[in-house]
Amino acid sequence: MKLQTGVRIGVSGVILAIALLVTSAIQAQNDINPPVLNGAGATFPAPLYKKWIAAYKEVDPGTTIKYAVVGSGEGIKRFLDDTVDFGASDVPLTDFQIASAPHGAITVLVTAGMVVLAYNLPGLNGVLKLNRDTYSALLRGEITRWNDARIQAINPRLNLPDREIRLVVRKDSSGTTFVLSSHLSAISPEWRDGPGIGKRVSWPENAMFAPGNEGVAALVQRSVGSIGYVEYSFAKLLDLKTAHLENKEGHFIAPDDHVGIATLTANIEQIPADMRIHIPDPAGTDTYPLISFTWLLLKKHYPDGVKGTSLKRFITWCLGEGQSLSSALGYIRLPDEIAKRSNKALATVQTTPAP
Amino acid sequence: MKKPFLHNVETDSICQPPSPSVIFVDRAFRMLARLGVILVFSLIVVLVLEIGIKALPSIQKSGLDVITGTVWDVGQQKFGILPAIWGTLYSSLIALFVGGFFGISMAIFLTQDFLHPRLAAIFRAIVELLAAIPSVVYGLWGIFVVIPAIRPLTDELNESLGWIPFFSSTLSGPGLLPAALVLAIMILPTIAAVSQDALRAVPLRTKQAAYGMGTTHWEAILKVMVPTAATGIFGSLVLGLGRALGETMALAMLIGNSNQISLSLFAPANTLAAMLALNFPEAGPSEIEVLMYAALVLMLITLVVNVLGSMIITYAQRGMK
């Protein structure tokens, strides 16, 4: 009997301790009330956003930012459904979408990248070059073998293997697909009248589908004879070979950091006031033909003032100090002129409660 | 004389009508058992109904076009699952062929006096351990071991015998053959275990009679033992097929997710289960209806195969006694 009483006292003690802990935790939360900012969207900038979020933790330890990597399509949907504090997309919002946003929408350009054609051809004695006709035909499934005369003609010295070309494409609704398909529609009438422009387009039937940029990059890495389109940062991360593509002026350009900045600087005047820029075929001598942008989708009004101010502070930091982290991860550091415009757009976000 | 249960009863006799508590426990247990049966059964019914209802709009809208269609293009709202059905059946049948051959050989080896019974038991346990390896581990193993290992061979085959439709493409990475091979290993434990039981169930006197008539060891195995256990072995194959049809994770990693119907063993393909797993996270409303339809088709295929397998095994066991 004595033992039982002892156990009973022990158990009630434990329960009391747990109850105390829980209440004190709740109290602590009420006292400080740290803002938790939830965002969701594009996969392309996700590695950079994660890096920014981690680095920003040291600047402002009080703010917690969470970013769910769900793809541009889903990011826009969640932003318009008002289930996140900010969205992220590689495709600019349409006027209709902006009109239907419950608290208004401001798009802020935060970083840019290049879409590259990554291939896996072990033992190739050089770098693959592709001109405009060839890569659009290849992505339409009209060139089926690597030693096709059209590819060999541009790469006379390459020992192209007698293998089938395996296309690796995105299975999900994707901003990267949008950038690629709008570029191809601009340069090839066959593409424009065939697959067209979209976050999802029709692909040749033997294409392999993979989810997300990381899925395509990983599948290219382990499939011999494959070629797929990914953002430069993902190809760089996995050290994939990327094809040199012919630009508008007929030069073959390798995607790298300098080319990215040069491409942005050469096309700066094309950026409209609302930042919803989209250049399907950039001009200039050393410009890379497939340039992609990515936006944060912000509410015009943040009813919760604390959330709104901390979010604005975070994005200001991303556009300033944060830009220095871009190129290491394979993103293009925004030229100052563009960053300035982004900051201007950010300033229009209101954080006082709406009347 | 000892009366071991005497302390349980009040009278001298241990015979007495069941007490109210015994009756209560008995009834309660019967109710519980009945409830369990009803719950499990209604779970299946609810599952089929739920999926059926969600698939209904798509069935009404496009009918059999979904099953016979070959194009899956969300942008154009075209949904055809024939390539996935083809890939499911093709990969499962190859897996059944390979896994069946090795599984039955193993069962013969372990039951027909080739090994000391204790050693045979150890081997059996090892084979059954294969069933405990998670599917995703098989998938990773397929990617990093099987594909690089078979690629030189498949390249050779494609180069020299490329005119045969089975070898008509190059193996790039994921594809039908690696998927089917990994699948074969995954269904091996099922086939080996059930076949062993079937072979063990053959009465000893059958074998002795065979020896008595002057057969050799191998004649006894191939002409008497295996034919006698044939229905059970066939049942094991059907169960293995059932498992192969529904396998998801490893196939999603290895099959290549390409919607084409090709005879080539080296081409990427698709299966129903892999398609479901990969498409659900991003699917819009109209796509979900079609995926439910595809789930219904997959469920029907596996249900038929499994019911068939169980029936054959029951029949075989009854025939044995």
XYZ file of C-alpha atoms in Angstrom:
676
model
C 0.000 0.000 0.000
C 2.788 2.349 0.909
C 4.490 1.736 -2.388
C 1.291 2.517 -4.255
C 0.902 5.841 -2.527
C 4.485 6.636 -3.437
C 3.774 5.873 -7.075
C 0.617 7.948 -6.966
C 2.494 10.936 -5.577
C 5.185 10.457 -8.223
C 2.662 10.369 -11.036
C 0.792 13.435 -9.879
C 4.124 15.204 -9.504
C 5.016 14.460 -13.099
C 1.630 15.643 -14.311
C 1.998 18.857 -12.330
C 5.446 19.429 -13.768
C 4.193 18.938 -17.330
C 1.275 21.276 -16.709
C 3.622 23.915 -15.323
C 5.954 23.573 -18.292
C 3.111 23.922 -20.784
C 1.651 27.001 -19.129
C 5.035 28.665 -18.835
C 5.721 27.955 -22.513
C 2.412 29.520 -23.472
C 3.187 32.513 -21.284
C 6.610 32.911 -22.846
C 5.019 32.926 -26.275
C 2.542 35.567 -25.241
C 5.254 37.754 -23.771
C 7.549 37.945 -26.788
C 5.129 37.077 -29.607
C 7.776 36.534 -32.306
C 6.341 36.895 -35.801
C 6.260 33.700 -37.856
C 6.169 34.427 -41.574
C 4.905 31.662 -43.822
C 5.697 31.596 -47.491
C 5.294 29.069 -50.277
C 6.109 28.770 -53.942
C 8.722 28.286 -56.620
C 11.335 25.549 -56.470
C 13.849 27.485 -58.565
C 14.826 30.081 -55.928
C 14.286 27.728 -52.985
C 17.987 27.029 -52.242
C 18.697 30.763 -52.236
C 15.667 31.553 -50.069
C 16.749 28.900 -47.574
C 20.218 30.393 -47.490
C 18.765 33.881 -47.006
C 16.452 32.701 -44.261
C 19.318 30.989 -42.447
C 21.626 33.998 -42.796
C 18.884 36.431 -41.767
C 18.376 34.481 -38.560
C 21.640 36.020 -37.344
C 20.590 39.531 -38.311
C 17.154 39.280 -36.715
C 16.861 36.250 -34.423
C 13.330 37.201 -33.375
C 11.726 36.605 -36.764
C 10.950 33.093 -37.927
C 10.474 32.615 -41.662
C 9.216 29.412 -43.191
C 9.256 28.681 -46.885
C 7.408 25.692 -48.359
C 8.838 24.537 -51.686
C 5.716 23.660 -53.661
C 6.239 25.090 -57.164
C 5.145 28.370 -58.716
C 1.627 27.260 -59.594
C 0.845 26.164 -56.051
C 2.635 29.230 -54.630
C 0.346 31.566 -56.566
C -2.690 29.532 -55.547
C -1.821 29.691 -51.851
C -1.075 33.407 -52.069
C -4.428 34.100 -53.726
C -6.189 31.853 -51.199
C -4.562 33.980 -48.463
C -3.147 30.949 -46.650
C 0.430 32.295 -46.660
C 2.035 35.612 -45.745
C 3.971 35.747 -48.971
C 4.058 33.718 -52.166
C 6.863 33.112 -54.612
C 6.645 32.515 -58.317
C 8.805 32.357 -61.429
C 5.843 33.498 -63.486
C 4.579 37.066 -63.048
C 1.030 37.396 -61.766
C -1.532 38.185 -64.437
C -3.691 41.329 -64.125
C -6.647 39.101 -63.354
C -4.767 37.379 -60.540
C -3.696 40.703 -59.058
C -7.303 41.877 -59.136
C -8.471 38.742 -57.335
C -5.868 38.884 -54.543
C -7.764 39.416 -51.265
C -5.361 42.050 -49.879
C -3.961 43.330 -53.183
C -0.667 42.177 -54.640
C 2.796 43.663 -55.065
C 5.373 41.665 -56.984
C 8.985 42.208 -56.002
C 11.765 40.916 -58.220
C 14.374 39.386 -55.913
C 16.695 37.286 -58.020
C 17.240 35.943 -61.492
C 18.722 32.897 -63.094
C 19.352 31.112 -66.327
C 17.630 28.032 -67.652
C 20.271 25.673 -68.970
C 20.201 22.504 -71.014
C 22.074 19.993 -68.856
C 23.209 16.779 -70.488
C 24.836 13.532 -69.498
C 27.247 12.199 -72.095
C 30.202 10.551 -70.365
C 33.380 10.453 -72.421
C 32.479 13.393 -74.647
C 35.676 15.176 -75.735
C 34.458 18.729 -75.374
C 31.433 20.863 -74.700
C 28.213 20.472 -76.593
C 27.089 23.512 -78.600
C 23.552 23.825 -79.847
C 22.181 26.392 -82.239
C 18.613 27.641 -82.121
C 17.139 25.331 -84.755
C 18.819 22.318 -83.264
C 17.803 22.755 -79.661
C 14.237 23.603 -80.522
C 14.035 20.535 -82.803
C 15.670 18.418 -80.111
C 13.168 19.518 -77.481
C 10.300 18.850 -79.900
C 11.556 15.286 -80.237
C 12.545 15.638 -83.884
C 16.195 14.797 -83.285
C 16.311 11.385 -81.649
C 19.973 10.348 -81.655
C 23.052 12.130 -80.390
C 25.058 11.498 -83.567
C 22.394 13.194 -85.697
C 23.912 15.121 -88.607
C 22.430 18.424 -87.360
C 24.179 18.169 -84.001
C 27.386 16.889 -85.571
C 27.418 19.812 -88.031
C 27.624 22.365 -85.172
C 30.089 20.221 -83.216
C 32.387 18.824 -85.930
C 35.135 17.731 -83.506
C 32.931 16.044 -80.901
C 32.794 12.253 -80.657
C 29.000 12.169 -80.349
C 27.799 8.709 -79.340
C 25.244 6.600 -81.202
C 22.725 6.744 -78.375
C 19.148 7.780 -78.119
C 18.484 11.253 -76.773
C 16.433 10.994 -73.589
C 14.556 14.152 -72.767
C 14.023 14.847 -69.093
C 11.207 17.309 -68.473
C 9.165 18.738 -65.621
C 6.098 16.851 -64.525
C 4.712 19.636 -62.321
C 3.424 23.055 -63.221
C 6.630 25.038 -63.420
C 7.989 28.508 -63.976
C 11.100 27.001 -65.546
C 8.940 25.309 -68.193
C 7.235 28.658 -68.750
C 10.558 30.429 -69.347
C 11.792 27.701 -71.684
C 8.571 27.409 -73.670
C 8.171 31.154 -74.116
C 11.747 31.389 -75.375
C 11.187 28.501 -77.789
C 7.949 30.052 -78.999
C 9.834 33.277 -79.707
C 12.502 31.572 -81.788
C 10.662 28.697 -83.459
C 7.336 28.907 -85.303
C 7.004 25.113 -85.065
C 7.173 25.336 -81.300
C 4.786 28.276 -81.157
C 2.185 26.414 -83.217
C 2.888 23.123 -81.469
C 3.481 22.907 -77.713
C 3.152 26.696 -77.249
C 3.746 28.615 -74.014
C 2.767 27.348 -70.592
C 3.768 26.195 -67.140
C 2.983 22.771 -68.553
C 3.351 21.903 -72.230
C 3.141 18.762 -74.335
C 6.344 16.790 -74.692
C 7.397 13.962 -77.002
C 6.004 10.692 -75.718
C 9.348 9.145 -74.810
C 10.308 12.030 -72.489
C 10.943 11.137 -68.859
C 9.068 13.187 -66.290
C 10.539 14.335 -62.995
C 9.176 16.612 -60.289
C 10.883 19.911 -59.534
C 14.225 21.345 -60.672
C 16.018 19.023 -58.278
C 14.153 16.011 -59.717
C 15.134 16.832 -63.293
C 18.748 17.537 -62.330
C 19.008 14.257 -60.418
C 17.452 12.250 -63.236
C 19.828 13.782 -65.799
C 22.731 12.982 -63.510
C 21.930 9.288 -63.430
C 20.672 8.762 -66.994
C 23.321 8.355 -69.681
C 22.391 10.091 -72.918
C 19.837 12.362 -71.306
C 19.285 16.086 -71.658
C 16.983 18.198 -69.531
C 16.257 21.813 -68.748
C 16.983 23.100 -65.260
C 17.870 26.349 -63.615
C 21.613 26.989 -63.708
C 21.896 26.818 -59.918
C 20.738 23.188 -59.865
C 23.085 22.166 -62.677
C 25.899 23.908 -60.822
C 25.018 22.160 -57.574
C 25.226 18.705 -59.160
C 28.112 19.685 -61.437
C 26.208 18.800 -64.604
C 27.560 19.654 -68.044
C 25.576 22.415 -69.695
C 25.249 23.050 -73.412
C 26.426 26.335 -74.942
C 23.438 27.914 -76.610
C 23.276 30.288 -79.563
C 21.943 33.722 -78.620
C 20.021 36.256 -80.659
C 23.183 37.573 -82.317
C 24.522 34.157 -83.248
C 27.151 33.669 -80.542
C 27.416 30.436 -78.561
C 27.245 31.349 -74.877
C 28.122 29.259 -71.844
C 25.939 29.975 -68.821
C 27.958 31.456 -65.967
C 27.690 34.244 -63.386
C 29.240 37.002 -65.516
C 27.073 36.199 -68.497
C 24.029 36.338 -66.253
C 24.813 39.827 -64.942
C 25.735 41.008 -68.462
C 22.391 39.738 -69.750
C 20.468 41.585 -67.049
C 22.431 44.821 -67.497
C 21.961 44.767 -71.279
C 18.196 44.446 -70.920
C 17.595 46.736 -67.956
C 15.464 49.235 -69.853
C 12.929 46.513 -70.599
C 11.895 46.259 -66.961
C 8.487 47.861 -66.456
C 7.476 49.807 -63.351
C 5.549 46.931 -61.805
C 8.596 44.654 -62.233
C 6.593 42.048 -64.118
C 9.356 41.607 -66.638
C 9.698 38.754 -69.000
C 12.310 38.614 -71.760
C 11.755 35.623 -74.020
C 14.771 36.385 -76.181
C 17.222 38.899 -74.676
C 19.313 41.107 -76.966
C 23.053 41.778 -76.717
C 26.342 40.150 -77.680
C 27.238 38.164 -74.546
C 23.767 37.518 -73.344
C 22.500 34.086 -72.523
C 19.243 33.349 -74.360
C 17.262 31.740 -71.522
C 16.892 34.153 -68.646
C 14.459 33.652 -65.815
C 13.234 35.901 -63.047
C 11.565 35.137 -59.793
C 9.267 37.217 -57.668
C 8.028 37.412 -54.136
C 4.296 37.991 -54.024
C 3.376 40.389 -51.254
C 0.062 41.702 -50.053
C -0.545 45.376 -50.683
C -1.966 45.641 -47.187
C -0.716 43.666 -44.229
C -3.497 43.784 -41.638
C -1.029 42.433 -39.074
C 1.411 45.319 -38.772
C 4.102 43.322 -36.945
C 4.181 40.665 -39.635
C 4.208 43.206 -42.429
C 7.111 45.224 -41.026
C 9.267 42.215 -40.284
C 8.610 40.827 -43.759
C 9.565 44.149 -45.345
C 12.718 44.303 -43.247
C 13.650 40.788 -44.386
C 13.141 41.561 -48.072
C 15.065 44.832 -47.822
C 17.928 42.796 -46.412
C 17.617 40.228 -49.238
C 17.823 42.982 -51.859
C 20.870 44.514 -50.169
C 23.252 42.298 -48.242
C 21.507 39.124 -49.343
C 22.488 39.634 -52.980
C 26.104 38.825 -52.163
C 25.045 35.234 -51.443
C 23.486 34.755 -54.897
C 26.328 33.957 -57.225
C 27.869 31.234 -55.056
C 24.636 29.295 -55.411
C 24.317 29.909 -59.139
C 21.847 32.789 -59.103
C 22.404 36.136 -60.769
C 23.187 39.009 -58.429
C 20.737 41.768 -59.293
C 22.445 44.868 -60.738
C 22.040 47.895 -58.388
C 19.642 49.581 -60.756
C 17.233 46.648 -60.598
C 17.603 46.271 -56.824
C 16.713 49.945 -56.490
C 13.516 49.418 -58.453
C 12.637 46.367 -56.395
C 13.061 48.405 -53.227
C 10.761 51.033 -54.655
C 8.102 48.409 -55.277
C 8.608 47.044 -51.773
C 8.075 50.519 -50.303
C 4.509 50.551 -51.631
C 3.563 47.660 -49.339
C 1.467 49.057 -46.483
C 1.745 47.535 -43.072
C -0.808 49.546 -41.162
C -4.154 47.848 -40.678
C -6.497 48.576 -43.545
C -9.270 51.006 -42.624
C -7.150 -39.257 -5.936
C -6.124 -35.775 -6.965
C -8.730 -33.376 -8.168
C -6.793 -30.611 -9.870
C -9.694 -28.256 -10.496
C -11.364 -28.777 -7.189
C -10.454 -25.387 -5.807
C -12.281 -23.765 -8.706
C -15.649 -25.231 -7.935
C -17.868 -25.276 -4.970
C -19.273 -28.741 -5.399
C -17.443 -31.991 -5.792
C -18.359 -32.262 -9.413
C -16.462 -30.111 -11.900
C -19.431 -30.286 -14.273
C -21.806 -27.366 -13.975
C -23.842 -25.143 -16.254
C -21.886 -22.099 -17.489
C -21.988 -19.289 -15.003
C -23.459 -15.907 -16.057
C -19.965 -14.447 -16.306
C -18.826 -17.180 -18.692
C -21.896 -16.608 -20.827
C -21.235 -12.876 -20.789
C -17.595 -13.269 -21.821
C -18.577 -15.675 -24.536
C -21.204 -13.327 -25.922
C -18.984 -10.310 -25.666
C -16.212 -12.072 -27.529
C -18.592 -13.216 -30.215
C -19.887 -9.666 -30.618
C -16.350 -8.307 -30.779
C -15.325 -10.846 -33.395
C -18.419 -10.114 -35.425
C -17.753 -6.382 -35.156
C -14.201 -6.927 -36.321
C -15.338 -8.860 -39.360
C -17.943 -6.257 -40.224
C -15.441 -3.409 -39.768
C -12.809 -4.979 -41.986
C -15.336 -5.874 -44.610
C -16.988 -2.455 -44.590
C -13.550 -0.859 -44.808
C -13.034 -2.536 -48.166
C -16.502 -1.548 -49.310
C -16.041 2.059 -48.186
C -12.649 2.198 -49.871
C -13.994 0.976 -53.190
C -17.063 3.215 -52.926
C -15.043 6.277 -51.975
C -12.640 5.882 -54.863
C -15.477 4.914 -57.175
C -17.499 8.006 -56.291
C -14.516 10.285 -56.765
C -13.749 8.589 -60.076
C -17.371 8.746 -61.244
C -17.236 12.197 -62.910
C -14.283 11.085 -64.981
C -15.902 7.736 -65.825
C -19.038 9.527 -66.945
C -17.134 12.167 -68.842
C -14.699 10.053 -70.767
C -15.746 6.446 -70.191
C -13.296 3.982 -71.643
C -11.317 6.724 -73.388
C -9.166 7.019 -70.279
C -8.262 3.345 -70.412
C -7.586 3.327 -74.136
C -5.968 6.775 -74.384
C -2.197 6.985 -74.742
C -1.568 10.675 -74.112
C -1.263 12.217 -70.639
C -1.207 15.948 -71.126
C -2.560 18.024 -68.273
C -2.255 21.246 -70.263
C -4.666 19.937 -72.905
C -6.741 18.020 -70.320
C -6.026 14.768 -72.128
C -5.708 11.829 -69.819
C -4.916 8.355 -71.072
C -3.622 5.601 -68.828
C -3.014 2.868 -71.376
C 0.795 3.338 -71.270
C 0.662 2.995 -67.472
C -1.497 -0.128 -67.649
C 0.863 -1.557 -70.236
C 3.920 -0.712 -68.103
C 2.305 -2.201 -64.996
C 1.524 -5.497 -66.706
C 4.764 -5.673 -68.679
C 7.068 -4.980 -65.732
C 5.096 -7.306 -63.443
C 5.146 -10.167 -65.930
C 8.895 -9.889 -66.476
C 9.369 -9.737 -62.706
C 7.126 -12.778 -62.355
C 9.124 -14.665 -64.950
C 12.498 -13.926 -63.330
C 11.325 -14.028 -59.722
C 9.233 -17.132 -60.388
C 12.127 -19.042 -61.882
C 14.464 -18.268 -58.993
C 11.775 -18.557 -56.333
C 10.629 -22.015 -57.431
C 14.211 -23.222 -57.912
C 14.954 -22.052 -54.400
C 11.890 -23.792 -53.029
C 12.943 -27.062 -54.665
C 16.490 -26.659 -53.399
C 15.368 -26.023 -49.842
C 12.718 -28.747 -49.563
C 13.954 -31.685 -51.624
C 16.731 -33.059 -49.404
C 19.587 -31.123 -51.009
C 20.479 -29.534 -47.701
C 20.467 -30.497 -44.072
C 17.036 -29.419 -42.724
C 18.630 -27.047 -40.212
C 20.688 -25.346 -42.919
C 17.600 -25.175 -45.119
C 15.732 -23.416 -42.318
C 18.500 -20.822 -42.077
C 18.415 -20.219 -45.832
C 14.679 -19.910 -45.743
C 14.908 -17.266 -43.045
C 17.466 -15.347 -45.083
C 15.258 -15.358 -48.183
C 12.313 -14.206 -46.127
C 14.418 -11.343 -44.760
C 14.310 -9.915 -48.279
C 10.664 -9.142 -47.637
C 11.629 -6.942 -44.688
C 13.732 -4.506 -46.724
C 11.820 -1.254 -47.300
C 10.770 -0.494 -50.837
C 12.668 2.790 -50.958
C 15.906 0.969 -50.155
C 15.283 -1.321 -53.108
C 14.729 1.766 -55.221
C 18.029 3.333 -54.168
C 19.837 0.052 -54.663
C 18.323 -0.152 -58.139
C 19.522 3.343 -59.013
C 23.032 3.050 -57.682
C 23.812 -0.654 -58.212
C 21.526 -2.352 -60.711
C 21.439 0.339 -63.407
C 25.216 0.926 -63.643
C 25.787 -2.847 -63.481
C 23.490 -3.782 -66.359
C 24.133 -0.780 -68.584
C 27.255 -2.201 -70.350
C 25.362 -5.411 -71.110
C 22.297 -3.593 -72.412
C 24.458 -1.327 -74.599
C 26.089 -4.435 -76.060
C 22.704 -6.054 -76.709
C 21.343 -2.907 -78.308
C 24.362 -2.604 -80.575
C 24.442 -6.201 -81.779
C 20.779 -7.223 -81.571
C 19.048 -3.854 -81.877
C 16.730 -5.180 -84.614
C 14.902 -7.284 -82.013
C 12.121 -5.061 -80.613
C 12.997 -6.002 -77.015
C 16.471 -4.474 -77.394
C 15.537 -1.623 -79.700
C 16.579 1.266 -77.469
C 19.545 2.198 -75.320
C 19.223 2.020 -71.551
C 19.837 5.511 -70.317
C 19.161 5.070 -66.623
C 15.718 4.344 -65.304
C 13.838 1.922 -67.494
C 11.707 -1.160 -67.669
C 14.434 -3.751 -67.197
C 16.038 -2.388 -64.010
C 12.568 -1.842 -62.569
C 11.494 -5.386 -63.432
C 14.696 -6.895 -62.031
C 14.328 -5.114 -58.706
C 10.672 -6.080 -58.669
C 11.675 -9.714 -59.230
C 13.827 -9.629 -56.113
C 11.007 -8.006 -54.155
C 8.508 -10.755 -55.009
C 11.052 -13.549 -54.595
C 10.365 -14.129 -50.852
C 6.614 -14.477 -51.446
C 7.064 -16.990 -54.244
C 9.807 -18.943 -52.460
C 7.921 -19.175 -49.153
C 4.534 -20.192 -50.564
C 6.118 -22.669 -53.016
C 8.066 -24.255 -50.158
C 4.862 -24.736 -48.200
C 3.252 -26.320 -51.245
C 6.159 -28.700 -51.739
C 6.246 -29.599 -48.041
C 2.527 -30.356 -48.113
C 3.109 -33.227 -50.547
C 2.754 -36.362 -48.390
C 5.964 -38.266 -47.750
C 4.414 -41.477 -49.049
C 4.003 -39.918 -52.512
C 7.731 -39.359 -52.700
C 8.456 -42.792 -51.274
C 6.168 -44.346 -53.841
C 8.028 -42.538 -56.588
C 11.372 -43.813 -55.311
C 9.818 -47.261 -54.937
C 9.024 -47.251 -58.621
C 12.680 -46.663 -59.362
C 12.818 -42.938 -60.180
C 16.006 -40.954 -59.735
C 16.117 -37.967 -57.386
C 15.494 -35.490 -60.208
C 12.804 -37.598 -61.816
C 11.003 -37.730 -58.495
C 11.247 -33.948 -58.140
C 10.274 -32.937 -61.651
C 7.766 -35.654 -62.490
C 6.119 -36.271 -59.130
C 6.787 -33.615 -56.496
C 6.452 -30.443 -58.581
C 3.371 -31.595 -60.530
C 1.714 -32.645 -57.266
C 2.430 -29.260 -55.701
C 1.709 -27.424 -58.966
C -1.487 -25.690 -57.875
C 0.195 -24.332 -54.740
C 3.202 -23.178 -56.725
C 0.910 -21.542 -59.255
C -0.853 -19.816 -56.391
C 2.481 -18.467 -55.146
C 3.111 -17.003 -58.591
C -0.265 -15.286 -58.606
C 0.370 -13.819 -55.149
C 3.780 -12.628 -56.346
C 2.117 -11.030 -59.352
C -0.336 -9.306 -57.033
C 2.508 -7.800 -55.059
C 4.353 -6.758 -58.221
C 1.323 -4.983 -59.664
C 0.844 -2.793 -56.624
C 4.475 -2.006 -55.830
C 4.964 1.752 -55.873
C 8.021 3.404 -54.387
C 10.796 1.359 -55.962
C 9.088 1.564 -59.328
C 8.509 5.289 -59.114
C 12.265 5.594 -58.667
C 13.277 3.139 -61.374
C 10.724 3.028 -64.175
C 11.526 6.437 -65.709
C 7.996 7.888 -65.799
C 7.600 8.100 -69.503
C 4.185 7.648 -71.075
C 5.049 5.451 -73.987
C 4.108 1.961 -75.021
C 7.251 0.246 -76.139
C 8.272 -3.378 -76.361
C 11.837 -2.406 -75.607
C 13.123 -3.597 -72.247
C 15.525 -0.675 -72.035
C 13.066 2.143 -72.629
C 11.598 4.150 -69.747
C 7.952 3.379 -69.047
C 5.307 4.098 -66.434
C 3.154 2.082 -64.058
C -0.234 2.843 -62.536
C 1.061 2.848 -58.976
C 4.048 5.070 -59.788
C 1.834 7.415 -61.768
C -0.557 7.757 -58.836
C 2.234 8.433 -56.369
C 3.944 11.029 -58.543
C 0.885 12.860 -59.821
C -1.185 13.291 -56.693
C 0.792 16.030 -54.938
C 0.275 18.505 -57.784
C -3.000 17.333 -59.275
C -5.835 19.732 -60.029
C -9.506 18.701 -59.606
C -9.965 17.232 -63.081
C -6.682 15.354 -62.806
C -7.673 13.892 -59.449
C -10.821 12.385 -60.954
C -8.735 10.623 -63.569
C -6.199 9.495 -60.977
C -9.052 8.014 -58.938
C -10.158 6.240 -62.074
C -6.625 4.907 -62.514
C -6.603 3.827 -58.850
C -9.848 1.951 -59.433
C -8.364 0.165 -62.439
C -5.252 -0.759 -60.470
C -7.354 -1.963 -57.551
C -9.488 -4.111 -59.832
C -6.435 -5.689 -61.449
C -4.759 -6.509 -58.111
C -8.021 -7.627 -56.506
C -8.733 -10.087 -59.305
C -5.175 -11.410 -59.211
C -5.168 -11.813 -55.425
C -8.580 -13.448 -55.204
C -7.530 -15.829 -57.958
C -4.321 -16.652 -56.082
C -6.079 -17.307 -52.776
C -8.665 -19.495 -54.480
C -6.009 -21.573 -56.185
C -4.110 -22.072 -52.922
C -7.264 -23.051 -51.021
C -8.139 -25.471 -53.774
C -4.630 -26.925 -53.747
C -4.666 -27.461 -49.993
C -8.047 -29.139 -50.120
C -6.871 -31.421 -52.919
C -3.840 -32.406 -50.842
C -5.946 -33.762 -47.977
